[in-house]
Structures are given as C-alpha cells and as structure tokens.
mmCIF file of C-alpha atoms in Angstrom:
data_model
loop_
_atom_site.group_PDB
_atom_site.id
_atom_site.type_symbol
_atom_site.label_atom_id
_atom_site.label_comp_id
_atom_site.label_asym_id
_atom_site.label_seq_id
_atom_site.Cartn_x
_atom_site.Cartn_y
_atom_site.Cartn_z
ATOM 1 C CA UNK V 175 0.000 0.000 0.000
ATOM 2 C CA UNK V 176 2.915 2.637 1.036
ATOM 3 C CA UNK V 177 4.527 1.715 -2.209
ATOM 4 C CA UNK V 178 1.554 1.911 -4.242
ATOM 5 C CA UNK V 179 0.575 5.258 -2.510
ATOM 6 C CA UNK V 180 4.018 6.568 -3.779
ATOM 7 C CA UNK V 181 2.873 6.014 -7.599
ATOM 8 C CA UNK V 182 0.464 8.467 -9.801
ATOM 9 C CA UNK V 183 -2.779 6.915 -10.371
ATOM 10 C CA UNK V 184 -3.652 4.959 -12.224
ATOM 11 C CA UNK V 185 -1.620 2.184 -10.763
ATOM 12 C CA UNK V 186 -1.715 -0.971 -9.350
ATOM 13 C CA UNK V 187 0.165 -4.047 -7.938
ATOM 14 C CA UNK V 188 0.202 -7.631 -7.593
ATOM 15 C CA UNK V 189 1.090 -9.074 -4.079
ATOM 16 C CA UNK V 190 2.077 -13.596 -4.580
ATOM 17 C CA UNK V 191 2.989 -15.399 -7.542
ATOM 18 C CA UNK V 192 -0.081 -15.833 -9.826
ATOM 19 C CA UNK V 193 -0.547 -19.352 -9.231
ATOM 20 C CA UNK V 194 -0.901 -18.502 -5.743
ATOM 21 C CA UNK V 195 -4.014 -18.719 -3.679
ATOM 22 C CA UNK V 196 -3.485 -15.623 -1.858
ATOM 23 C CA UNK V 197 -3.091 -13.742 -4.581
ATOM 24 C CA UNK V 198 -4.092 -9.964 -4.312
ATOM 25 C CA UNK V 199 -4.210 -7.239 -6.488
ATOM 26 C CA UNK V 200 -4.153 -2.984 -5.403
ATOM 27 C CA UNK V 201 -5.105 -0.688 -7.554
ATOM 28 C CA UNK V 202 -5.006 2.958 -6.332
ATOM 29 C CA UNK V 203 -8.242 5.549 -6.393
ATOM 30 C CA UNK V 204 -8.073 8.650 -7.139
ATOM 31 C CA UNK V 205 -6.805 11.438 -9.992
ATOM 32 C CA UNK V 206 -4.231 12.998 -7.619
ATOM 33 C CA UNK V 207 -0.798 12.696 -7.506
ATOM 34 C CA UNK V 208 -0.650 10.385 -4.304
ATOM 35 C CA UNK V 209 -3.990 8.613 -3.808
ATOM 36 C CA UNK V 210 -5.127 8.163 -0.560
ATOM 37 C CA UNK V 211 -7.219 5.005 -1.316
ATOM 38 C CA UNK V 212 -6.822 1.636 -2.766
ATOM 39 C CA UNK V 213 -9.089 -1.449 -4.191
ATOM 40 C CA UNK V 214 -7.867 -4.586 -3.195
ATOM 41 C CA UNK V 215 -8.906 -7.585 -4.969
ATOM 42 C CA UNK V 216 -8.205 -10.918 -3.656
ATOM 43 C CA UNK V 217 -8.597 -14.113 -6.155
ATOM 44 C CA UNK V 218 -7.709 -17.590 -6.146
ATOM 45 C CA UNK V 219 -5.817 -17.046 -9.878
ATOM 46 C CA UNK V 220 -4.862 -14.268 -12.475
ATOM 47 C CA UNK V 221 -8.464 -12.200 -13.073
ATOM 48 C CA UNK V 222 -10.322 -13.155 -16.287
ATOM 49 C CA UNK V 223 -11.621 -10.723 -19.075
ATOM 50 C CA UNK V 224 -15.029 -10.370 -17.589
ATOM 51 C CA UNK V 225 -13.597 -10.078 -13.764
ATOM 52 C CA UNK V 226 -10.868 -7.718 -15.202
ATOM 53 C CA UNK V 227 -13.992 -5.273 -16.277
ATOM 54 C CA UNK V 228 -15.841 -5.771 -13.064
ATOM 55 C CA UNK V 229 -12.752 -4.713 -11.528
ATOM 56 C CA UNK V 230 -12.292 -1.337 -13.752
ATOM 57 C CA UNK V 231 -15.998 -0.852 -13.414
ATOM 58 C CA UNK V 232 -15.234 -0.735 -9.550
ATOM 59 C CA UNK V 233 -12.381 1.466 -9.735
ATOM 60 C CA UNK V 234 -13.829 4.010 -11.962
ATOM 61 C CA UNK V 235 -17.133 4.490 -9.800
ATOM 62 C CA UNK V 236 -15.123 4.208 -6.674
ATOM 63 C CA UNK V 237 -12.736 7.136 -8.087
ATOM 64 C CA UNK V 238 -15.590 8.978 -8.928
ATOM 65 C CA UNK V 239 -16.880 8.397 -5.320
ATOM 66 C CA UNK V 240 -13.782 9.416 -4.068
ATOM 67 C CA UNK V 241 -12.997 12.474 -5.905
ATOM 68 C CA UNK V 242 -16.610 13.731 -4.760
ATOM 69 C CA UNK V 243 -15.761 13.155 -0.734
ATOM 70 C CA UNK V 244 -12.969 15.334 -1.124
ATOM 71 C CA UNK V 245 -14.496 18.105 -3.255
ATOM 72 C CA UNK V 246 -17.304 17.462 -0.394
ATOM 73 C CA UNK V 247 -14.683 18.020 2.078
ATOM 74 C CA UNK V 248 -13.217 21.017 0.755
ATOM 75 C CA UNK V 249 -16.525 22.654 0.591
ATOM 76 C CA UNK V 250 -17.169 21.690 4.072
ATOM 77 C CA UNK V 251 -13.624 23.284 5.406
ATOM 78 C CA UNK V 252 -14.387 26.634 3.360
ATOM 79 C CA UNK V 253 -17.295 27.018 4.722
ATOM 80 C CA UNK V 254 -15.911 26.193 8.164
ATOM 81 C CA UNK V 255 -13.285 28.484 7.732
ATOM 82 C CA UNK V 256 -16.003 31.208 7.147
ATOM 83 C CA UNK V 257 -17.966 30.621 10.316
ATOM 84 C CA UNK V 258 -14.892 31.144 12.188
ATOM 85 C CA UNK V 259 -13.663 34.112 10.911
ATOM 86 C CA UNK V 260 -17.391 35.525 11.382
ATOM 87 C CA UNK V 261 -17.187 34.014 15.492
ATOM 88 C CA UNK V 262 -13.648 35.742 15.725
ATOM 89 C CA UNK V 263 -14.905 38.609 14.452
ATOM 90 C CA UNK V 264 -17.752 38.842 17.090
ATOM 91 C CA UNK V 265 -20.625 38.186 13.845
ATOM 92 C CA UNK V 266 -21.806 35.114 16.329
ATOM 93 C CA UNK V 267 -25.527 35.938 13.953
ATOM 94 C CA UNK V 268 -24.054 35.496 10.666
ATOM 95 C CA UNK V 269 -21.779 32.790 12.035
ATOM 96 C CA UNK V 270 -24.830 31.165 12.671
ATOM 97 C CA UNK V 271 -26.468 31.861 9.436
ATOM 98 C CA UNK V 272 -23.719 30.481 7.219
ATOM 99 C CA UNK V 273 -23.154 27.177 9.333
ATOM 100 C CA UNK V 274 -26.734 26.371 8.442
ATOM 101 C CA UNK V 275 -26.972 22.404 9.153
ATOM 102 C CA UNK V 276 -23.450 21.780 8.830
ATOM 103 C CA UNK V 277 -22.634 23.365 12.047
ATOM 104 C CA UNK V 278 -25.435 25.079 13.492
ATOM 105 C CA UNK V 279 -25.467 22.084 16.280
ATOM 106 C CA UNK V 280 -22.103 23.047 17.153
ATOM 107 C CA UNK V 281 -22.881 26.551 17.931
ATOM 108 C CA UNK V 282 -26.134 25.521 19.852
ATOM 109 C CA UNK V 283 -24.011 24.209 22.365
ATOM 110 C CA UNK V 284 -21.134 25.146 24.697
ATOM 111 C CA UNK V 285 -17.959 24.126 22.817
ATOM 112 C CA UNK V 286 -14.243 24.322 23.445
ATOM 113 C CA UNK V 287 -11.860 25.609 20.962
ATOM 114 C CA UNK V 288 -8.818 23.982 20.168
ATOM 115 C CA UNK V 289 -5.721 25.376 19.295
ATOM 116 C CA UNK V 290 -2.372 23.047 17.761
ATOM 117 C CA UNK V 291 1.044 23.100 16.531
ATOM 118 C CA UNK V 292 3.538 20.820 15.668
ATOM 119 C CA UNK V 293 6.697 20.933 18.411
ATOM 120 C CA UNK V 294 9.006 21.682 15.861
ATOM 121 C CA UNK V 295 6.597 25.128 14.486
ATOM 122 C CA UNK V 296 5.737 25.593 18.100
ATOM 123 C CA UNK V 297 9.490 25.372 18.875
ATOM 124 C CA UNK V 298 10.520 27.957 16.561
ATOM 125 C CA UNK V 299 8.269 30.243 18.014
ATOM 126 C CA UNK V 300 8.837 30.058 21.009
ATOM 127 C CA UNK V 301 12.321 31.101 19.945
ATOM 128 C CA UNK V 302 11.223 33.914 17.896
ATOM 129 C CA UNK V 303 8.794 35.149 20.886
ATOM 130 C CA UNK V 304 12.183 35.241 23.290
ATOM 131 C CA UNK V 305 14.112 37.200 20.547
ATOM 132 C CA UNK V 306 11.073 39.462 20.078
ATOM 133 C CA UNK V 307 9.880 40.209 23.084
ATOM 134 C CA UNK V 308 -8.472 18.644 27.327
ATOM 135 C CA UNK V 309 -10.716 17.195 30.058
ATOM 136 C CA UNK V 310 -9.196 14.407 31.454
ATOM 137 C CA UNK V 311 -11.022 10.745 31.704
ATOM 138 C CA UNK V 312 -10.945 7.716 33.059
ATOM 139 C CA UNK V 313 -9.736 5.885 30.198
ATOM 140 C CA UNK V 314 -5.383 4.659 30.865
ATOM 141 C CA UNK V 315 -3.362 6.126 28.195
ATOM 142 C CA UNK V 316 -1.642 3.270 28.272
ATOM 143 C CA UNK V 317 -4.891 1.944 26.075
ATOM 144 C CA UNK V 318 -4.545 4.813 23.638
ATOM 145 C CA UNK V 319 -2.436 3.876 20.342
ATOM 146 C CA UNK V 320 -0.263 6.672 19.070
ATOM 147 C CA UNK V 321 -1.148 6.798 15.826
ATOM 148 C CA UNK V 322 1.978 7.470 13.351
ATOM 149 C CA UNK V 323 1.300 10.527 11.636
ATOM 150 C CA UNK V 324 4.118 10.500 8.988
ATOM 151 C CA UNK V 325 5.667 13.541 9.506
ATOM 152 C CA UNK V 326 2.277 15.298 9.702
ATOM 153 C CA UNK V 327 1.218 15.577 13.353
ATOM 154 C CA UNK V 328 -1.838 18.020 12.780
ATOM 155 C CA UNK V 329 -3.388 15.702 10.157
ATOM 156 C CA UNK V 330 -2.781 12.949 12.564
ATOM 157 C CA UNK V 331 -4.945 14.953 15.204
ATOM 158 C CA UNK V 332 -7.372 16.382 12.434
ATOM 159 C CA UNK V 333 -8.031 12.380 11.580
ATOM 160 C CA UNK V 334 -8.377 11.417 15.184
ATOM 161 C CA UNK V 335 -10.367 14.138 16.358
ATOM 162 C CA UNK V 336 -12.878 13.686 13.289
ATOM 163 C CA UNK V 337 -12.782 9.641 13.716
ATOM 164 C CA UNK V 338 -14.129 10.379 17.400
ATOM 165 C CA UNK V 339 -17.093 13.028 15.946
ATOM 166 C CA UNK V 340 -18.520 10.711 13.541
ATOM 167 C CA UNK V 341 -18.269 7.788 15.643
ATOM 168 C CA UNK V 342 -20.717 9.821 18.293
ATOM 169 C CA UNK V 343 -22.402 11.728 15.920
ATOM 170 C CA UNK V 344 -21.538 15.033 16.839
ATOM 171 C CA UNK V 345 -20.398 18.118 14.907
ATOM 172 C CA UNK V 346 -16.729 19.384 14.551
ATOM 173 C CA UNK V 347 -15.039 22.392 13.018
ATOM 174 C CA UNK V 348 -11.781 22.090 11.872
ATOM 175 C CA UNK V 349 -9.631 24.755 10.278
ATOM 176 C CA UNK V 350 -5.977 24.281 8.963
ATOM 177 C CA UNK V 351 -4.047 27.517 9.562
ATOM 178 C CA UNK V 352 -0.645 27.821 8.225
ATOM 179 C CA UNK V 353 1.424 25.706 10.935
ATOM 180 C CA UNK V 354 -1.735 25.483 13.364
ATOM 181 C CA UNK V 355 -4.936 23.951 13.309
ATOM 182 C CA UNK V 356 -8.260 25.330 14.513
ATOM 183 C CA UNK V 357 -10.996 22.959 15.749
ATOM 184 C CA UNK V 358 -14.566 23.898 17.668
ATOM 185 C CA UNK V 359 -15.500 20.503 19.211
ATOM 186 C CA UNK V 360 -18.905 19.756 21.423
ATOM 187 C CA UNK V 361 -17.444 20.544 25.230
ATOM 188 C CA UNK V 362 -17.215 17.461 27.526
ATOM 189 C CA UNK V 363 -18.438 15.633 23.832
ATOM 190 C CA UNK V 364 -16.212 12.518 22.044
ATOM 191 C CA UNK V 365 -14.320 14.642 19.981
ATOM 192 C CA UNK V 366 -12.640 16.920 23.118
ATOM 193 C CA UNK V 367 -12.415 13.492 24.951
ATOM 194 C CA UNK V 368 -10.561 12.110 22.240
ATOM 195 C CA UNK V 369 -7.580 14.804 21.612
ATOM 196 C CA UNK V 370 -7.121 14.649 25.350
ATOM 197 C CA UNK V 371 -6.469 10.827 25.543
ATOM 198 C CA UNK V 372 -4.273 11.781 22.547
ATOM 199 C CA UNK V 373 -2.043 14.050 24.428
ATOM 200 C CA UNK V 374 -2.114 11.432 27.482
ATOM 201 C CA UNK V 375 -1.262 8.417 25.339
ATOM 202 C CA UNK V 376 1.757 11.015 24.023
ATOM 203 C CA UNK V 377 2.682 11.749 27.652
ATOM 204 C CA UNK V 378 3.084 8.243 28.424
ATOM 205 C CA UNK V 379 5.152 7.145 25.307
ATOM 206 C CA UNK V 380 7.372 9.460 26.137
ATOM 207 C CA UNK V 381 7.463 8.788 30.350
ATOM 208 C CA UNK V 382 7.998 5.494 29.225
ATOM 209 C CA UNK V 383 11.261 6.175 26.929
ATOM 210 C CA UNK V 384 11.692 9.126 29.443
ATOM 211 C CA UNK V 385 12.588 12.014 26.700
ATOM 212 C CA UNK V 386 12.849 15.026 26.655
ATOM 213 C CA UNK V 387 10.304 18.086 26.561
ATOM 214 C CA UNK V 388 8.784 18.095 22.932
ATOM 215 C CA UNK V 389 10.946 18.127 20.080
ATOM 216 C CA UNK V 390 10.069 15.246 17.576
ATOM 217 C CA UNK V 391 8.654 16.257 14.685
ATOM 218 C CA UNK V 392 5.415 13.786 14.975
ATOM 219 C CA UNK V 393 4.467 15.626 18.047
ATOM 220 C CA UNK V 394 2.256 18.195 19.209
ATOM 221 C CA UNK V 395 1.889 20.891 21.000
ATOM 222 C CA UNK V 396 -2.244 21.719 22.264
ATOM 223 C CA UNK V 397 -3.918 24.116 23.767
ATOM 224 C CA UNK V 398 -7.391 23.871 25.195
ATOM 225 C CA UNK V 399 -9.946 26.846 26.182
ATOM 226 C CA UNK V 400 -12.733 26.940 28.504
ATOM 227 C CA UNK V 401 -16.399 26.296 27.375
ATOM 228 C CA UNK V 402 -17.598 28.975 25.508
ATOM 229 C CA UNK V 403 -20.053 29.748 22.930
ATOM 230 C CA UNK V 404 -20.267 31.869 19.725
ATOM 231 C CA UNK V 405 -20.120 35.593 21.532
ATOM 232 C CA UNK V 406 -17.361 34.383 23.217
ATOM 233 C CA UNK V 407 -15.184 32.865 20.881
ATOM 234 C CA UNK V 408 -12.751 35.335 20.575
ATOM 235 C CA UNK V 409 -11.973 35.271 24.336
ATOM 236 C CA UNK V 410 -11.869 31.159 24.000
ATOM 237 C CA UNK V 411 -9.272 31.982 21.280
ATOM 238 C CA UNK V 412 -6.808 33.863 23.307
ATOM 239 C CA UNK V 413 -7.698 31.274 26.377
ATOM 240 C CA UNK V 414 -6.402 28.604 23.783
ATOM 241 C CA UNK V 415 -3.297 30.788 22.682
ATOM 242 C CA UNK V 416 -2.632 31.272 26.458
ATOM 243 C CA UNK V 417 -3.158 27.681 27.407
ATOM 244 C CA UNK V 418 -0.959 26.822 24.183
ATOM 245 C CA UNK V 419 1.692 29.330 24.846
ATOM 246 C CA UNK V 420 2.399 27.674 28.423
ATOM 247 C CA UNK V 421 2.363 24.140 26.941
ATOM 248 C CA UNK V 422 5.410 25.700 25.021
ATOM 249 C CA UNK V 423 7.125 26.492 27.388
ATOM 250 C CA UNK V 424 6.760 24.024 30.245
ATOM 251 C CA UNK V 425 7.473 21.152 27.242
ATOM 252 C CA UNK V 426 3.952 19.690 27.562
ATOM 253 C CA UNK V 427 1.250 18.405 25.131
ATOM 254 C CA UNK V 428 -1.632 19.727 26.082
ATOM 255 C CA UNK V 429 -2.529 22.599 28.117
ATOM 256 C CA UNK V 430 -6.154 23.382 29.322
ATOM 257 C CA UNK V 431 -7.228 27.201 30.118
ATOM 258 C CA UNK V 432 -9.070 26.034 33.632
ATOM 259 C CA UNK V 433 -5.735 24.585 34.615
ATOM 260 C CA UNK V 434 -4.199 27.448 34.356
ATOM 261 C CA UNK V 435 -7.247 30.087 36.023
ATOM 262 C CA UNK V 436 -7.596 27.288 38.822
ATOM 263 C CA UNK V 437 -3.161 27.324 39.564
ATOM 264 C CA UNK V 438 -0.920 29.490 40.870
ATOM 265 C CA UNK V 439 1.086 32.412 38.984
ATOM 266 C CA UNK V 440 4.301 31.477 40.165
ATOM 267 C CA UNK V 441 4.977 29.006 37.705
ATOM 268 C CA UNK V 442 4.352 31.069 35.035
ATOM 269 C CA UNK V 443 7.713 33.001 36.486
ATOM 270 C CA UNK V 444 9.930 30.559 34.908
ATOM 271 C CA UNK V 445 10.388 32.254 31.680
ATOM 272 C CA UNK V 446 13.794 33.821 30.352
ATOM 273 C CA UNK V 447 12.721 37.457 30.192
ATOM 274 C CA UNK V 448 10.646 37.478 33.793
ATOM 275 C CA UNK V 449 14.065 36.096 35.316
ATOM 276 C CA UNK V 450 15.830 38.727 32.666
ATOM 277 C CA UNK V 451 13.740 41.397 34.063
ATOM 278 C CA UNK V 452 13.960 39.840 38.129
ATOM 279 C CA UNK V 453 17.831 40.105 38.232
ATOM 280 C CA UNK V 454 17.947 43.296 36.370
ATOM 281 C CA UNK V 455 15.670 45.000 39.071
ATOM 282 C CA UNK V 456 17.401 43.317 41.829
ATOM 283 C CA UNK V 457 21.205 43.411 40.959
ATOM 284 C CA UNK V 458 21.887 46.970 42.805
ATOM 285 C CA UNK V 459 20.241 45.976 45.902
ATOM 286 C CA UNK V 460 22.532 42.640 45.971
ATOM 287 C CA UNK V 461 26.051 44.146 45.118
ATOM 288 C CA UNK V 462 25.084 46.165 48.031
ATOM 289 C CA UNK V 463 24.668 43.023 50.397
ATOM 290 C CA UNK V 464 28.059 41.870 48.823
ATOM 291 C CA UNK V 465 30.017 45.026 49.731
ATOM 292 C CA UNK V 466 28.554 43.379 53.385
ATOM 293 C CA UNK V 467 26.931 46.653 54.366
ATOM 294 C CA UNK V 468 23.676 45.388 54.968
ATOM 295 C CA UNK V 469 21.443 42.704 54.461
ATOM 296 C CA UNK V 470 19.023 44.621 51.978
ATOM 297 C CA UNK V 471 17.152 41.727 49.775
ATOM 298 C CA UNK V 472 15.991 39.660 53.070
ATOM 299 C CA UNK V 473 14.915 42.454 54.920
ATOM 300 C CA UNK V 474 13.212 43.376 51.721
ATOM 301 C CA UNK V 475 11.726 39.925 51.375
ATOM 302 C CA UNK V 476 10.741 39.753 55.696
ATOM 303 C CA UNK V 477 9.233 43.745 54.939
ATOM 304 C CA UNK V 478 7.016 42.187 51.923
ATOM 305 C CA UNK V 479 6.163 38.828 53.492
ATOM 306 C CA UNK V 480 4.820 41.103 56.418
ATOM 307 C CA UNK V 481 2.718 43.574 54.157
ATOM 308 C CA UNK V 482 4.304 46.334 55.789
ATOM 309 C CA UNK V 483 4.356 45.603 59.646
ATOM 310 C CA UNK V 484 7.622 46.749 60.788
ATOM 311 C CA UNK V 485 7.452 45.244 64.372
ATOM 312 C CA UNK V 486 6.626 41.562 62.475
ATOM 313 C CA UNK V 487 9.370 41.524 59.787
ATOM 314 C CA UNK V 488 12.324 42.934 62.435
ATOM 315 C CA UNK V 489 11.470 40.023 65.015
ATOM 316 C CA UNK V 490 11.483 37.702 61.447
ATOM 317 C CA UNK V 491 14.980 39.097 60.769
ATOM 318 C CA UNK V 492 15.924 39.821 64.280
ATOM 319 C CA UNK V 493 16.905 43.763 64.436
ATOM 320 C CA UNK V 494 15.398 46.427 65.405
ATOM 321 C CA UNK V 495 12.217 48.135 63.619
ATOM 322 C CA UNK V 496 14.831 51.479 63.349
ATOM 323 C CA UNK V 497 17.287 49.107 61.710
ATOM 324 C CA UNK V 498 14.276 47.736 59.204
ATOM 325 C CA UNK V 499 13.277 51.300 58.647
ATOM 326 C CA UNK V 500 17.034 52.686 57.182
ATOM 327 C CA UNK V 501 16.985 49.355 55.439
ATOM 328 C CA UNK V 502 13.848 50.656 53.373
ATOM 329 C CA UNK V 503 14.645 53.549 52.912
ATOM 330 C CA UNK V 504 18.393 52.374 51.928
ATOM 331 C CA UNK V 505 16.446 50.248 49.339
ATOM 332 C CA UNK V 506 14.029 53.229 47.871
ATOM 333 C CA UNK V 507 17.575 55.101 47.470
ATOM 334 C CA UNK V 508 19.266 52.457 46.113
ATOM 335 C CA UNK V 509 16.620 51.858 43.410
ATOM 336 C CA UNK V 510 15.048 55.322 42.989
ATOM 337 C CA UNK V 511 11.225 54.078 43.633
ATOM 338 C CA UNK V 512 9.113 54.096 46.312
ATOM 339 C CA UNK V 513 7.698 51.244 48.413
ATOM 340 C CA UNK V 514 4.896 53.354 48.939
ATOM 341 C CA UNK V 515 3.717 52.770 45.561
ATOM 342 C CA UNK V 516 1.556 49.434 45.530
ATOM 343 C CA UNK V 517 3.027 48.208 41.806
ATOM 344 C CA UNK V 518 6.473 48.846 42.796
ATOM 345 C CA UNK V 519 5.770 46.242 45.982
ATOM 346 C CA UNK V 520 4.097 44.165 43.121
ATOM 347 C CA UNK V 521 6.986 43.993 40.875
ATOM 348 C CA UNK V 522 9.791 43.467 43.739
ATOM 349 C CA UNK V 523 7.834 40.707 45.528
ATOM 350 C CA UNK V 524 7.360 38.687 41.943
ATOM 351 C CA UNK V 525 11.183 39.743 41.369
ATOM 352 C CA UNK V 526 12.439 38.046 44.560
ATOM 353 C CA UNK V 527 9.981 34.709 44.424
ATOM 354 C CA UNK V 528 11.653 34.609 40.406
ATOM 355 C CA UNK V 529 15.096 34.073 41.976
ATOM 356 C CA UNK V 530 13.790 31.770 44.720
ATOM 357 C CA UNK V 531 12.155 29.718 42.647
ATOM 358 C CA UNK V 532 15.723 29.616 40.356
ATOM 359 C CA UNK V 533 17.569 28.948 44.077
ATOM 360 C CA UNK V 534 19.549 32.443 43.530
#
C-alpha cells in the first residue's frame, strides 16, 4: 500500500505469484498525484476478461466516489473556515447563518476551541517570541495507540479528532491555519475526549522512553480553552493561545485554560525574560549586600512577606524596627522608587519569588 501510494494513479500491484491462492491485487483511487485510497482484490488465480472489467468498473465508480468526498470536504472546510472568521470577528448571527446544518449544532451548544502546533513550528516560536519580546477521563493512556502521523502531526490529530465526531455523531469544526490547526469541538463531547487521551497516550510514550520536553517532529503541541459559545469565541481563542503558549514552554502536550485560572502564577515566572527582568531590578540591591553593608534583599523579602508591619518583619529578621526602617529607605535610594507605591511592591515581591524559585 505505502509503495503503491508513492505512484500516480492509475496504478496498481500484484502481491504472490499468480498461481498462488493468496493472490491480491491494489489498484489505487483517485486522480491525484498520491492517492489516498486503494481497491484490493483478492482471487484464487490471475483475473479473467469479464472479472478484469468488473474490476475497472469498480475502480472508476469508486474514483468517482472518491474524488466527490474530497471536493465534499473542501466545501465543508471553506465554509468552516467562514464561520470562524465571522465568530472571531464577534458576527456570532451570521456565524450562525452560514453554518446552516453543517454546524449550526455546534454553535447551539457550549464548545471548546482547540488550538495546535507541531513541536518543531511551536518550537521555533517560542524562539522567535524570546528574541522578540483537554478534560481528562478515566480511560489509561496506556490503552490509547499513538497513531503514526508520517511527519504530519496536525493531520494525525485532524483524523483522530474527526474519527471520534462521527463515531458519536456530533459536529466538529476544523480549520488548517498555516502551521496550526483550529478545531470547535462539542465541550465534555467525544471529539474533546478524544484529543485529550491523545495528548495522554503522548505523555506516556514518552514517560515510558523518558525524553525530553517536545521536540520530535510527529508531536504536538495543544492548547485547550474553557467552554464557551459563539459571543465568546474570541476570548476562548486567546484562552487557547494562552493555554498553548504555556504548553510551550513548560514542554507539555496539552494545556487546558481552567488549569491554568484554577493554579498558581508562580509558575508562570519561569520564563527567560521574567528572570531577565527579576535580576535586572534586583542586581543593585545585591552588590550592596556583597560590599557586606547590609542585608538589603531579606529584609526586603521579611518587609514584603509582612505587608508592611515593621514590628513583624524585624522580630522575622531579628533587628530592630529602626534598623528595618534605614533598610527601606536604603532600598528606595538604592533603586530610585518608592515602596509606597503598591506596583512597585508588586513587581519586587514577583522579582524576589523569580530568583527563589531559580535557588539564587
């Protein structure tokens, strides 16, 4: 079949000798210039002249069948392509107008959008952003196949997240863009169930062979908004993006929005350009320390920890509240700001839990 899919059609092949009793015969469907479908014809001995023209009778009205479901298809993706620009454009009515039948169930119902990359796309911009700048079940992943996707991870997804829609009967939107892929699926539906035992089953493989954070080209990168529905798609697009972006960076799969909204901030920290920005706001304060004329960045840390209350922080540290008070005001001099101003507190608080977090 791989070799056959490799030829123009018309072509065929002949697998065993001819007076074999397996013998089988492919011949591929299609016009294009790599068929995705094949006839295979199994006889008992080389095909007659009347089973010969049963056979080309079958592959011409199978070609023609063929060449239909993907005119069919591409229909059905321009048109899906339309609704979404119309939902991301905040036209949830003529969204609705244009998916008709086709997708009008879809939009009737809370959905989550999806939002994918390959690693090796997401990779690359992830690198360009640094230079510039799925509900889970009870199913094991360990019963999941990972499918092989040939080099084309999104298709891979595209196929399984469609598989799981038809099998249930439910509607899904998917819409190839450039190096992403855009899919509105039914929430808590097959099709949302299906890309998140993907991304578990890929989580597992690699556990199991205990690689690295994404890299392969046959992988993906996911991320996963919150239910939403057509007024709201726009925000559920910028939930995936965020969901997506973190997935990036922490070298996971798939990312869900709630995950994120139901964590903590802190490890969102771990990013070159919040430590960039963390050392660059703290480095006066410790060459001070190091010149050993004062211990500014605990007290600074005991001040913060206490919101404020002088008599807590100097019993934390052990000095005197005078002692704490020169230290603060050492450290408004030091840095030209004042701790009086609520985002300045902000800013040096998520600058010293940065540098914690790194052990600095």
């Amino acid at each position: 079949m791989e070799r056959l899919r490799e030829r123009p059609a018309p072509a065929s092949a002949v697998v065993g000798a001819p007076d074999n009793e397996d013998r089988v015969e492919l011949h591929s469907l299609g016009t294009g210039r790599r068929p995705r479908a094949a006839l295979a014809v199994g006889t008992a001995a080389a095909l007659g002249t009347a089973e010969r023209y049963a056979v080309h009778s079958a592959i011409a009205l199978l070609t023609l069948t063929t060449e239909r479901s993907r005119s069919l298809h591409a229909a059905e993706q321009r048109i899906g392509a339309a609704v979404l620009r119309m939902l991301l454009a905040g036209e949830s009515d003529h969204a609705r107008a244009v998916a008709g039948d086709l997708y009008g169930a879809l939009l009737d119902a809370p959905f989550r959008l999806i939002l994918a990359e390959s690693a090796s796309a997401s990779a690359a911009r992830a690198h360009a952003d640094r230079h510039a700048r799925v509900a889970p079940t009870k199913r094991s992943p360990a019963a999941v196949a990972v499918p092989e996707t040939n080099g084309d991870p999104l298709g891979g997804l595209a196929e399984i997240v469609e598989s799981a829609a038809a099998r249930s009967g439910e509607s899904v939107l998917l819409v190839p863009d450039g190096e992403r892929l855009v899919v509105l699926a039914v929430d808590g539906g097959a099709a949302v169930a299906a890309c998140g035992e993907y991304a578990a089953a890929l989580e597992a493989a690699r556990a199991a062979t205990r690689e690295q954070p994404v890299t392969d080209e046959d992988e993906l990168v996911v991320g996963l908004s919150a239910p939403a529905g057509p007024i709201a798609a726009g925000a559920a697009y910028k939930q995936a993006e965020q969901a997506l972006s973190v997935a990036r960076r922490r070298g996971r799969f798939l990312v869900e929005h709630e995950e994120l909204a139901a964590g903590s901030v802190l490890p969102l920290l771990a990013d070159d350009a919040v430590r960039a920005f963390a050392d660059g706001l703290l480095r006066a304060l410790r060459e001070h320390d190091a010149t050993g004329r004062g211990d500014l960045v605990a007290s600074l840390r005991a001040w913060l920890s206490r919101h404020g209350q002088w008599d807590a922080a100097a019993a934390d540290l052990g000095v005197h509240r005078h002692t704490l008070r020169y230290r603060m005001r050492r450290v408004e001099e030091i840095l030209g700001r004042s701790l009086d101003d609520p985002d300045v507190r902000m800013e040096l608080w998520l600058a010293l839990k940065t540098t914690a977090a790194a052990g600095e």
